[in-house]
Each structure stands twice: as structure tokens, then as C-alpha cells.
């Protein structure tokens, strides 16, 4: 066919096709925007897959839009397409898309990256466009308007930049993402279309010789629609995938959150359980430790403390004894359990004494009891023992060998007695004058009665009756003298402590005789107020006399300076519990409150010639009798009290 | 009453000593009364009007012997005191003797020493009683004088002449002589010297 070279071929647009091409452009843009987010979120291979898939869908979409756009342009000549170039243009579109996606999907996108990405992308799109046009095989020559080409490339660049920025901005899923994405996709689709149609407009076709149609194909409307459909399918597939992925990721996220929450709850529970367990472990450990400690304490006491410990079953059998018991008494644990051996008979050979022991164990009062126990080798030792009852009726007994202690105590007591005697001797010095008086009185009477008798007898007419009386009194007074002397000697002699049952009133009366003249010399009236129904006490007469003399002499001394009141010394006795209370009260100067406690200390004295031993020894004497000696302030003066148990002597 | 035996009071807290002393003293025919304390003696019943003496133990319960002596002096009881003690010391002895004790005997003493002391004490008491009796007679006589006679003899004893006395009391010398001789008669004075001695015993210049 002939066509003049100067005549332009006029083309027309199928606007239906144009519309469809724009739709595809928008759809592709939307897919691109949608996929950019996925690419960002993913990493590694998945990222590459998303990138590739996205690029494919986007590239394909843009390319299809081109095809559509080109096919919408009808020239009055048949147009065929060189398909390899066509396919190459598709590749370019995809590559450009890939670059765009890559840039937009990075964590950060600076202006430089955006510009570079836009340049590459626009170059790709423009390249694709003009490659597509170059693939046209038609009997005409295309002439391009430079201005419109430039504008189309600029459009491509602007479109790319805007697209990148929108894609970057819309990566994150937010509430308004979908409408915004739709808006953006529309803008982008329109931009792509505008660029395309500008590019198309830049070309004018002048009729020419038929083209080389090798490798050229004609694209039928059917093919055209096929490509569009395929493209849409791809885009939709990509979007569905994206959507599913998003949904899945949301589900995953939800599940994840759920899981996290449950994990957190469970962790908390576990933590609590753990803590409870830990506490339980600590508690159990503590309990265990305590038990262990108690056990150890008991074991230590049982095995290592040097005290005899024995368990007596409720049937009375000696069941268990500790090492100290075995060491002290000479019997082993095995031996005491032997059926043929009566261990109690070994320890307490005297049946009566054994009975006493059984009573002590049966009572198990926890009080200390002194026992005489025969050890295996035959010796008899003193044991201080105490028994307590356990809840099941058995008894536990502890004991200590106090033989040595008793011996020491005895020695100590002897020393004390010696000291007491020395003090008595010293005290006696003070008493000598009084004793002389005490002897002089009856002696005077004796002399007078003797002289009287002699005169009577020598007078020739004696009053025999009176002489007889006189001689009787001589005898009486002589006895009195003798008694005083023997008492004095009793106080001086180094006597063995002689404990007998005695009437304390007698002791008080004897002492009052000894001190009477001393009292009179000091103008002191001694008054006795003795209870006649006094229980007898067990004690050493001389020692108790010594205590009383001491208290009386102290009282007399204390009244030495008294001028404004009568000097009286009251000694009273009265029953006290099952014993006796003796009270010695003076009306003297009293005891300095500061000295109240010290007066019983050895060597503490307030008297110029005092030894400081009197009260100290008196107290130890009373205490050795199982009694108590103490002082209280009187009004005026001082009161000394001592008690003595009726039968009691403690060791 | 004059024939009543002299009385010895014994104050001692020791009963056997008391009894022995009583026995001894009674054996020489004197009366004895026993007391165990000074208080008992002081509060005792009225004593017979016979020569007496006290035998007192220095150491007595309550009031001591020496204080007892003072109490007696204060109460104008002038019975001579013999102290006995089982416990004498010089200080006590001096004090007792200064206060007029007859004797101070230390127990045990010889019975004769006590009896001698008692005799001495009774002798002193007798003399004292004699004096007191004489003075009592003179007092009686002096009381029988009239006021004028007392005035006159007081002035006579003071050494005034009849003339001076007459001038002093405003009467005649003869009247003075009458008063004087009456008073001398009533007083049973043998001489002026006798009268002066009587006046001294009655401590007349001091009274009116």
C-alpha cells in the first residue's frame, strides 16, 4: 500500500481500553503499596520472596497497563509486535519495580535514596514504555516530539518519587491504611497512565514500507484481555497472599499475644508456686535444722555432759543410762538390761533404803535429793539426784557425784568452826568482865552465908534453922558459879559440832544469864518474852548460844550512846512455820541503811574494836542449821531475826 | 519507938546476894528490908522512924546506884548509903564518896567490912537524927516566943546592947531587959553564949 511520507497516520483511542488500563495501573499501584509493608516486615529469604513477588505483580501490572494503553490506540494500519522486545520490556518493568520496592521497604529512606530510587524506577518505566513502542511493527515510522518525551520522562520521575514516598509512608498497618492506600494507589495509577499516554502522544506515525515482521505477532483482543486477566490475577493473588499473610500475621500476633499473656500468667503462677515451694523448702529446712539441733543438743547432753542420766520405764525398770552414768557407777548399758541382774539391789543394797529410792522415783518431783549409791567396785558415793516424770509415766533422772564436794564442804565447815571458835575467844575477852561479875555475885553470897554460918555455930546458941538455909544457899550459889564456868568453857573449847534436839528457850535463858551483868553494866534492861509451846529444834547448843550472845552484845553496844530513852533489849521466841523464830530487838542507834546489807559481810565492822566476824559467823551458823538470819530497822534501834527449822538441817 | 532496932535497906538485883545480906544483918539484930531496884525503894511504903542505912548495888537495872544516890539527895532523904559492887572502878568510887557515901565495897567483900560499914552508917544516921531532933526542940521553943521577944533576941545575938535595942524598937531599956530575960527562959538558954549557939543552929540572923 502507498502512503505519502508527509501524511501522518491518525490514530484513535478505544476509551474502554484506556479505562481498563488505568484500572490495572491503580490495581498494580495498590499491590505495590501493599506489598512494600510486607517486604519491610520480613527478612532473609521471605523478604526476597516478597520482594520478587511484589516486583512481579507490580512490574506486570505496569507493563500490562502499557500493553492495554498501546492496544487502546488504534492506527489505521495493522500493528504487530516484536515479542522478544516486548518481553524484555516486561523484565525492565519488573526490575524497576523491584528497585522501587527495595528502596521503599528499607527501614530508613533518606532524600538521596528516594531520589536515586526514583531515577532508577522512572528510567525503568520510561525504558519499558519506549521499549514497548519499539516493539511495534507497523507500516509506519514513529516520530517523537522531544518536548512530550521529556515531559513523559519527567512524569515518570515524579510518579516514581511520589510512589516511593507514599509506599514508604504507608508501610505500617494503621487504621486508615486501606483508604489511604486506595487514594495513593489511585493517584499513582493515574500518574502511571498519564506518563504512558503522554509518551504515546509524543509519537506520531508516518506511513512507511511494511516492517520486518520476523518475530512479530499480532495481539488479538482475546490475547489482550488474556494478558490483562492474567495480570489482574497475579495482582489479586499477590494481594490475597498479602492479605492472608497480614491476617495470618495478625492471627499469629494475636496468638502470640495470647500465648505471651498465658505464658506470663503461667510464669506468674509458676513463680508463686516456686516461691511457696522455696518457702516450704526453707521452712522444712529450718524445721529439719531445729530437729537436728534438738537431737544434737539432746545427744550432746546425754553423751558428753558430765551428768548421770537414766530413763526409768513406767514399769520401773532402768532402761537407758548415759555414758557418765556407766562411768560413775561401773555398770554398762548392756549389763543393766540383763534379766538376771537387779540393778537397784546392786546400787542400793539396803532394802529399806531402796524403798526410799523407789518412792523418790515414783514421786519424781524434780527436787534435788541426796542419795547414797554403791558403785560396782563397792565404794558408796554421795549422789545429788533429781527425777522428773515424762508424759507416758516413765521418769528421767539426772545425778551428780557429790562425794568430793561433800568432803570439801566438811573441810570448809571445820574451818568455819575453827574460825567461829576464834571469834568466840575474841568475843570472850569482851565478856570477861561480865563473867567476873557473874561469878562474883554468887561468890559474895557464898562468903556471906559461910561467915554467917560460922558465926552462928561459934556463937554458942546457933539458929540452926537459919544456918541450914544458909548452907543450902551456899550449895546453890556454888552450883551457879560452876554452871557459869562450864558455859564459858563450853564457849571456848574446840568442840565437835554436837547437834541435839533442844529447847531454844533454854538457850535464850542461859545466854541472858551470861550477858545479864554486861547488860546491867550498860544500864540495859533485858526482857525475855518466850513462847512456852515452842517446837524443839535440832542444833548445836554452843553455836546457837554464840549467835545469841553476839546479837545481844551487838544490841548492848548499839545502845551505848542512848541517853534519851530507856535502854531495852527484847528477846522473843515464837513458833514460825514448823520451826522457831527468834527476835532480838534493841532500842539503840539502829543500823545505817547503807550498812544494812554489809553487816553480814566478813570483816565488816562499825565498832572500833570489832573484828567484823560476829554477824558473818552467826549467819553461817544459822544457815548451817537450815535457818535464816537477817536484820530489819526497828523504831528505834534494830531488830535481828533468825529462824530455825524444827527438824531440819540441810547439808 | 526508941527501942526499935535500926533498919537496913538493901537494894540489889541479885536475889541470892540479897538473901545472904539479909541473913547476915539480921544476925546482928538489925531490921532488914530488901528491894530489887531503886524504883521499888522510892515507891515503897513509909519508912519507920529509926536510924537507918542503905546498902545499894551500883549496877542496878533501870536507875543505877549512883543516880539513885542523887535522887535521894534531891528528895531530901538523907539515909547514909553503902555501895557494893561486883565491878567497881576508881571513878565510880570517887563519885560515890564525894556524894557522901559511907563506904564502897567490892564484891566479894568480907562480911565484917559490910557490918562495920553498916554500923558506921547507922551511927551517922543516929547523929544526924540527934541533931535534927535537937533542932526540932529549939524550933519549938523559938516558936513559943512573942514577936517582940524574937526581935529582941535576934538583935541581942547580933551583938547589940540593950540601950541600942531600946532605941531601935522605940522602948525603954528596962522593957528590953524584960523581953530578953523572958526569951532566955523560954529558950532555956543558960547564958548569952548558949543563946548565940542556939541561934546559930536555928540560923536565926537570917530570919525575922
PDB file of C-alpha atoms in Angstrom, chain A residues 433-434 436-438 440-449 451-452 455-456 466-467 469-471 473 476-477 480 516-525, chain B residues 12-21 23-24 26-28 57-64 67 84-87 92 106-112 114-115:
ATOM      1  CA  UNK A 433      34.349  -8.532 182.927  1.00  0.00           C
ATOM      2  CA  UNK A 434      30.737  -9.611 182.778  1.00  0.00           C
ATOM      3  CA  UNK A 436      33.649 -11.993 186.554  1.00  0.00           C
ATOM      4  CA  UNK A 437      30.607 -10.146 187.735  1.00  0.00           C
ATOM      5  CA  UNK A 438      28.518 -13.205 187.085  1.00  0.00           C
ATOM      6  CA  UNK A 440      31.297 -12.512 191.940  1.00  0.00           C
ATOM      7  CA  UNK A 441      27.616 -12.282 192.681  1.00  0.00           C
ATOM      8  CA  UNK A 442      27.102 -15.842 193.892  1.00  0.00           C
ATOM      9  CA  UNK A 443      30.552 -15.789 195.396  1.00  0.00           C
ATOM     10  CA  UNK A 444      29.561 -12.833 197.553  1.00  0.00           C
ATOM     11  CA  UNK A 445      26.509 -14.681 198.695  1.00  0.00           C
ATOM     12  CA  UNK A 446      28.562 -17.778 199.401  1.00  0.00           C
ATOM     13  CA  UNK A 447      31.035 -15.843 201.503  1.00  0.00           C
ATOM     14  CA  UNK A 448      28.368 -14.121 203.490  1.00  0.00           C
ATOM     15  CA  UNK A 449      26.371 -17.239 204.056  1.00  0.00           C
ATOM     16  CA  UNK A 451      30.556 -16.416 207.517  1.00  0.00           C
ATOM     17  CA  UNK A 452      27.062 -16.263 208.881  1.00  0.00           C
ATOM     18  CA  UNK A 455      29.349 -17.093 213.430  1.00  0.00           C
ATOM     19  CA  UNK A 456      26.174 -18.895 214.304  1.00  0.00           C
ATOM     20  CA  UNK A 466      18.853 -20.352 209.564  1.00  0.00           C
ATOM     21  CA  UNK A 467      22.286 -21.987 209.297  1.00  0.00           C
ATOM     22  CA  UNK A 469      19.170 -22.390 204.937  1.00  0.00           C
ATOM     23  CA  UNK A 470      22.426 -20.535 204.592  1.00  0.00           C
ATOM     24  CA  UNK A 471      24.329 -23.695 203.779  1.00  0.00           C
ATOM     25  CA  UNK A 473      22.132 -21.414 199.555  1.00  0.00           C
ATOM     26  CA  UNK A 476      23.064 -23.405 195.290  1.00  0.00           C
ATOM     27  CA  UNK A 477      25.357 -20.481 194.607  1.00  0.00           C
ATOM     28  CA  UNK A 480      25.579 -21.399 189.909  1.00  0.00           C
ATOM     29  CA  UNK A 516      22.956 -10.088 182.286  1.00  0.00           C
ATOM     30  CA  UNK A 517      25.727  -8.291 184.035  1.00  0.00           C
ATOM     31  CA  UNK A 518      27.062  -6.883 180.797  1.00  0.00           C
ATOM     32  CA  UNK A 519      23.571  -5.544 180.176  1.00  0.00           C
ATOM     33  CA  UNK A 520      23.319  -4.161 183.698  1.00  0.00           C
ATOM     34  CA  UNK A 521      26.717  -2.512 183.451  1.00  0.00           C
ATOM     35  CA  UNK A 522      25.444  -0.703 180.388  1.00  0.00           C
ATOM     36  CA  UNK A 523      22.166   0.026 182.105  1.00  0.00           C
ATOM     37  CA  UNK A 524      20.325  -2.122 179.621  1.00  0.00           C
ATOM     38  CA  UNK A 525      17.219  -3.974 180.642  1.00  0.00           C
TER      39      UNK A 525
ATOM     40  CA  UNK B  12      20.368  -5.396 194.906  1.00  0.00           C
ATOM     41  CA  UNK B  13      19.031  -7.157 191.831  1.00  0.00           C
ATOM     42  CA  UNK B  14      20.682 -10.471 192.684  1.00  0.00           C
ATOM     43  CA  UNK B  15      18.300 -12.452 194.898  1.00  0.00           C
ATOM     44  CA  UNK B  16      20.910 -14.722 196.418  1.00  0.00           C
ATOM     45  CA  UNK B  17      23.100 -11.806 197.372  1.00  0.00           C
ATOM     46  CA  UNK B  18      20.062 -10.055 198.780  1.00  0.00           C
ATOM     47  CA  UNK B  19      19.152 -13.052 200.889  1.00  0.00           C
ATOM     48  CA  UNK B  20      22.681 -13.562 202.214  1.00  0.00           C
ATOM     49  CA  UNK B  21      22.967  -9.921 203.170  1.00  0.00           C
ATOM     50  CA  UNK B  23      20.685 -13.119 206.879  1.00  0.00           C
ATOM     51  CA  UNK B  24      23.963 -11.535 207.916  1.00  0.00           C
ATOM     52  CA  UNK B  26      19.582  -9.878 210.901  1.00  0.00           C
ATOM     53  CA  UNK B  27      22.138 -11.979 212.779  1.00  0.00           C
ATOM     54  CA  UNK B  28      23.384  -8.810 214.447  1.00  0.00           C
ATOM     55  CA  UNK B  57      24.433  -2.307 194.423  1.00  0.00           C
ATOM     56  CA  UNK B  58      25.975   0.146 191.986  1.00  0.00           C
ATOM     57  CA  UNK B  59      24.735  -1.763 188.986  1.00  0.00           C
ATOM     58  CA  UNK B  60      21.012  -1.921 189.092  1.00  0.00           C
ATOM     59  CA  UNK B  61      18.549  -2.473 186.343  1.00  0.00           C
ATOM     60  CA  UNK B  62      16.875   0.788 185.427  1.00  0.00           C
ATOM     61  CA  UNK B  63      18.265   3.587 187.602  1.00  0.00           C
ATOM     62  CA  UNK B  64      21.877   2.902 188.539  1.00  0.00           C
ATOM     63  CA  UNK B  67      21.835   8.007 190.067  1.00  0.00           C
ATOM     64  CA  UNK B  84      28.513  -2.629 196.997  1.00  0.00           C
ATOM     65  CA  UNK B  85      29.557  -3.714 193.537  1.00  0.00           C
ATOM     66  CA  UNK B  86      30.983  -6.686 191.744  1.00  0.00           C
ATOM     67  CA  UNK B  87      32.549  -4.290 189.362  1.00  0.00           C
ATOM     68  CA  UNK B  92      32.750   5.330 190.327  1.00  0.00           C
ATOM     69  CA  UNK B 106      33.754  -4.549 196.153  1.00  0.00           C
ATOM     70  CA  UNK B 107      32.148  -7.963 195.877  1.00  0.00           C
ATOM     71  CA  UNK B 108      33.045 -10.386 197.176  1.00  0.00           C
ATOM     72  CA  UNK B 109      33.698  -8.447 200.417  1.00  0.00           C
ATOM     73  CA  UNK B 110      34.367  -9.614 203.937  1.00  0.00           C
ATOM     74  CA  UNK B 111      31.164  -9.741 205.924  1.00  0.00           C
ATOM     75  CA  UNK B 112      32.779  -7.792 208.752  1.00  0.00           C
ATOM     76  CA  UNK B 114      29.901  -4.710 205.459  1.00  0.00           C
ATOM     77  CA  UNK B 115      28.790  -4.902 209.088  1.00  0.00           C
TER      78      UNK B 115
END
